[in-house]
mmCIF file of C-alpha atoms in Angstrom:
data_model
loop_
_atom_site.group_PDB
_atom_site.id
_atom_site.type_symbol
_atom_site.label_atom_id
_atom_site.label_comp_id
_atom_site.label_asym_id
_atom_site.label_seq_id
_atom_site.Cartn_x
_atom_site.Cartn_y
_atom_site.Cartn_z
ATOM 1 C CA MET A 30 -89.216 -80.639 -46.951
ATOM 2 C CA PHE A 31 -86.717 -78.014 -48.080
ATOM 3 C CA ILE A 32 -84.228 -78.462 -50.919
ATOM 4 C CA GLU A 33 -81.209 -76.200 -51.056
ATOM 5 C CA ASP A 34 -79.266 -76.665 -54.294
ATOM 6 C CA ILE A 35 -76.218 -74.600 -53.486
ATOM 7 C CA GLY A 36 -73.515 -76.406 -55.436
ATOM 8 C CA LEU A 37 -69.956 -76.374 -54.161
ATOM 9 C CA GLN A 38 -70.034 -74.723 -50.751
ATOM 10 C CA SER A 39 -67.733 -74.378 -47.801
ATOM 11 C CA ILE A 40 -68.425 -76.301 -44.631
ATOM 12 C CA GLY A 41 -69.017 -72.963 -42.898
ATOM 13 C CA LYS A 42 -71.815 -72.059 -45.323
ATOM 14 C CA VAL A 43 -73.383 -75.525 -44.976
ATOM 15 C CA ILE A 44 -73.376 -75.267 -41.171
ATOM 16 C CA GLU A 45 -74.875 -71.781 -41.412
ATOM 17 C CA LEU A 46 -77.725 -73.197 -43.545
ATOM 18 C CA ILE A 47 -78.221 -76.135 -41.170
ATOM 19 C CA ARG A 48 -78.562 -73.750 -38.220
ATOM 20 C CA LYS A 49 -81.003 -71.590 -40.193
ATOM 21 C CA TYR A 50 -83.292 -74.504 -41.102
ATOM 22 C CA VAL A 51 -83.195 -75.999 -37.615
ATOM 23 C CA ASN A 52 -83.849 -72.671 -35.863
ATOM 24 C CA GLU A 53 -86.494 -71.342 -38.266
ATOM 25 C CA ASN A 54 -88.269 -74.568 -39.251
ATOM 26 C CA ASN A 55 -87.418 -77.107 -36.543
ATOM 27 C CA VAL A 56 -85.801 -79.400 -39.123
ATOM 28 C CA LYS A 57 -84.640 -82.713 -37.592
ATOM 29 C CA PHE A 58 -83.111 -84.412 -40.646
ATOM 30 C CA ILE A 59 -80.517 -83.059 -43.099
ATOM 31 C CA ALA A 60 -79.246 -84.881 -46.206
ATOM 32 C CA ILE A 61 -76.009 -83.816 -47.895
ATOM 33 C CA ASP A 62 -75.260 -85.104 -51.383
ATOM 34 C CA TYR A 63 -72.330 -85.676 -51.596
ATOM 35 C CA LEU A 64 -69.383 -85.380 -49.217
ATOM 36 C CA GLN A 65 -66.529 -85.095 -51.714
ATOM 37 C CA LEU A 66 -68.054 -81.953 -53.305
ATOM 38 C CA MET A 67 -67.845 -79.912 -50.126
ATOM 39 C CA ARG A 68 -65.076 -77.343 -49.902
ATOM 40 C CA ASP A 69 -62.907 -76.234 -47.043
ATOM 41 C CA SER A 70 -60.104 -73.724 -46.698
ATOM 42 C CA ILE A 71 -57.832 -76.390 -45.247
ATOM 43 C CA MET A 72 -55.392 -78.492 -47.266
ATOM 44 C CA THR A 73 -56.904 -81.492 -49.070
ATOM 45 C CA GLU A 74 -55.440 -84.272 -46.907
ATOM 46 C CA ILE A 75 -57.166 -83.028 -43.752
ATOM 47 C CA ARG A 76 -60.211 -81.508 -45.451
ATOM 48 C CA MET A 77 -62.540 -84.510 -45.071
ATOM 49 C CA LYS A 78 -61.624 -85.018 -41.434
ATOM 50 C CA ASN A 79 -62.431 -81.368 -40.726
ATOM 51 C CA ILE A 80 -65.740 -81.469 -42.628
ATOM 52 C CA LEU A 81 -66.884 -84.693 -40.966
ATOM 53 C CA ARG A 82 -65.841 -83.498 -37.521
ATOM 54 C CA GLN A 83 -67.823 -80.270 -37.917
ATOM 55 C CA LEU A 84 -70.914 -82.068 -39.227
ATOM 56 C CA LYS A 85 -70.765 -84.528 -36.317
ATOM 57 C CA GLN A 86 -70.465 -81.630 -33.851
ATOM 58 C CA ILE A 87 -73.417 -79.700 -35.292
ATOM 59 C CA SER A 88 -75.493 -82.892 -35.379
ATOM 60 C CA LYS A 89 -74.911 -83.464 -31.667
ATOM 61 C CA GLU A 90 -75.316 -79.807 -30.740
ATOM 62 C CA LEU A 91 -78.644 -79.398 -32.548
ATOM 63 C CA LYS A 92 -79.837 -82.971 -31.858
ATOM 64 C CA ILE A 93 -80.504 -83.700 -35.534
ATOM 65 C CA THR A 94 -79.727 -86.526 -37.917
ATOM 66 C CA ILE A 95 -77.410 -85.817 -40.822
ATOM 67 C CA LEU A 96 -77.221 -88.249 -43.719
ATOM 68 C CA ILE A 97 -74.228 -87.813 -46.008
ATOM 69 C CA THR A 98 -73.715 -89.574 -49.313
ATOM 70 C CA SER A 99 -70.168 -90.428 -50.277
ATOM 71 C CA GLN A 100 -68.411 -91.690 -53.341
ATOM 72 C CA LEU A 101 -67.205 -95.264 -53.588
ATOM 73 C CA SER A 102 -64.129 -96.348 -55.441
ATOM 74 C CA ARG A 103 -64.648 -98.519 -58.520
ATOM 75 C CA ALA A 104 -63.100 -101.538 -56.777
ATOM 76 C CA PRO A 105 -66.362 -103.549 -56.456
ATOM 77 C CA GLU A 106 -66.469 -103.826 -60.243
ATOM 78 C CA GLU A 107 -63.093 -105.544 -60.186
ATOM 79 C CA ILE A 108 -63.960 -108.365 -57.764
ATOM 80 C CA ASP A 109 -66.159 -111.436 -58.232
ATOM 81 C CA ASP A 110 -68.856 -110.635 -55.653
ATOM 82 C CA CYS A 111 -69.172 -106.940 -56.659
ATOM 83 C CA ARG A 112 -70.799 -106.033 -53.336
ATOM 84 C CA PRO A 113 -69.366 -102.827 -51.925
ATOM 85 C CA ASN A 114 -67.679 -102.952 -48.564
ATOM 86 C CA ILE A 115 -66.130 -100.498 -46.154
ATOM 87 C CA ASN A 116 -62.811 -100.618 -47.996
ATOM 88 C CA ASN A 117 -64.472 -99.105 -51.081
ATOM 89 C CA LEU A 118 -65.274 -95.840 -49.297
ATOM 90 C CA ARG A 119 -63.101 -92.873 -50.115
ATOM 91 C CA ASN A 120 -61.798 -91.277 -46.901
ATOM 92 C CA LYS A 121 -62.703 -94.522 -45.123
ATOM 93 C CA GLU A 122 -60.766 -93.832 -41.917
ATOM 94 C CA ASP A 123 -62.373 -90.454 -41.349
ATOM 95 C CA ILE A 124 -65.847 -91.716 -42.194
ATOM 96 C CA LEU A 125 -65.438 -94.655 -39.786
ATOM 97 C CA LYS A 126 -64.331 -92.284 -37.041
ATOM 98 C CA TYR A 127 -67.310 -89.920 -37.300
ATOM 99 C CA ALA A 128 -70.201 -92.005 -38.704
ATOM 100 C CA ASP A 129 -72.685 -93.718 -36.396
ATOM 101 C CA ILE A 130 -73.949 -96.004 -39.163
ATOM 102 C CA ILE A 131 -72.628 -96.661 -42.665
ATOM 103 C CA MET A 132 -74.999 -97.976 -45.320
ATOM 104 C CA LEU A 133 -73.945 -99.204 -48.751
ATOM 105 C CA LEU A 134 -76.355 -99.911 -51.605
ATOM 106 C CA TYR A 135 -75.942 -102.837 -53.987
ATOM 107 C CA ARG A 136 -78.070 -103.767 -56.974
ATOM 108 C CA GLU A 137 -77.121 -107.109 -58.493
ATOM 109 C CA LYS A 138 -78.602 -106.227 -61.885
ATOM 110 C CA ASP A 139 -76.026 -103.423 -62.267
ATOM 111 C CA PHE A 140 -73.273 -106.033 -62.372
ATOM 112 C CA TYR A 141 -75.069 -109.079 -63.758
ATOM 113 C CA LYS A 142 -77.388 -108.215 -66.642
ATOM 114 C CA ASN A 143 -79.178 -111.595 -66.498
ATOM 115 C CA SER A 144 -79.923 -111.313 -62.793
ATOM 116 C CA GLU A 145 -83.309 -112.570 -61.622
ATOM 117 C CA LYS A 146 -83.278 -109.855 -58.964
ATOM 118 C CA ARG A 147 -83.917 -106.979 -61.370
ATOM 119 C CA ASP A 148 -86.213 -105.143 -58.972
ATOM 120 C CA ARG A 149 -84.190 -105.857 -55.825
ATOM 121 C CA ALA A 150 -81.443 -104.057 -53.996
ATOM 122 C CA GLU A 151 -79.508 -104.691 -50.828
ATOM 123 C CA VAL A 152 -78.706 -102.244 -48.073
ATOM 124 C CA ILE A 153 -75.474 -103.296 -46.401
ATOM 125 C CA ILE A 154 -75.472 -101.759 -42.931
ATOM 126 C CA ILE A 155 -72.222 -101.442 -41.033
ATOM 127 C CA GLN A 156 -72.470 -100.537 -37.374
ATOM 128 C CA ASN A 157 -69.976 -101.333 -34.622
ATOM 129 C CA ASP A 158 -68.043 -103.720 -36.895
ATOM 130 C CA VAL A 159 -71.201 -105.766 -37.573
ATOM 131 C CA ASP A 160 -72.604 -106.071 -41.091
ATOM 132 C CA LYS A 161 -76.305 -106.605 -41.757
ATOM 133 C CA ILE A 162 -77.865 -107.008 -45.181
ATOM 134 C CA ILE A 163 -81.464 -105.997 -45.806
ATOM 135 C CA GLU A 164 -83.179 -106.709 -49.110
ATOM 136 C CA ILE A 165 -85.394 -103.948 -50.502
ATOM 137 C CA ILE A 166 -87.330 -103.306 -53.705
ATOM 138 C CA PHE A 167 -86.002 -100.856 -56.280
ATOM 139 C CA GLU A 168 -88.595 -99.146 -58.447
ATOM 140 C CA GLY A 169 -86.420 -97.873 -61.273
ATOM 141 C CA LYS A 170 -89.296 -96.167 -63.041
ATOM 142 C CA TYR A 171 -89.602 -93.827 -60.037
ATOM 143 C CA SER A 172 -85.947 -93.986 -58.847
ATOM 144 C CA ARG A 173 -87.073 -95.051 -55.390
ATOM 145 C CA PHE A 174 -86.671 -97.875 -52.911
ATOM 146 C CA LYS A 175 -89.419 -99.602 -50.913
ATOM 147 C CA ASN A 176 -89.480 -102.102 -48.072
ATOM 148 C CA PHE A 177 -89.337 -105.706 -49.192
ATOM 149 C CA LYS A 178 -90.170 -106.873 -45.686
ATOM 150 C CA GLU A 179 -90.873 -104.890 -42.565
ATOM 151 C CA TRP A 180 -87.644 -104.357 -40.637
ATOM 152 C CA VAL A 181 -86.303 -102.351 -37.768
ATOM 153 C CA LEU A 182 -82.682 -101.456 -37.170
ATOM 154 C CA LEU A 183 -81.788 -101.300 -33.495
#
């Protein structure tokens, strides 16, 4: 595993680093945290579309998986269910256009302090307009998630 903490970078620099790690180390998986911090020389309204398009292209070209975290709006806190949905994603249209799978995390205890599911979380998977919810275990002490049940996403 390689960690590159480069702060605010242009999409060109990120793609340069991706190529470097794939070519020199045969890396197959890249994680980018988080989308809205990436810079581009293009005007703001088309910036995300350009960044996502370039990441999708490099992913296909190099045959790698790229996971990108993105910021949600605060809207889930304002509704009764509190579960995030696709409408809570910033730059939703562009993300929908370029993402193969969208996954949203939800922890009931963050919204309901008396929740009996203190160690549980849900992964809401959105693929081809179909939502699936998978329950997982959250180990807060280690800031990690574990399988609750064995599952396979096809």
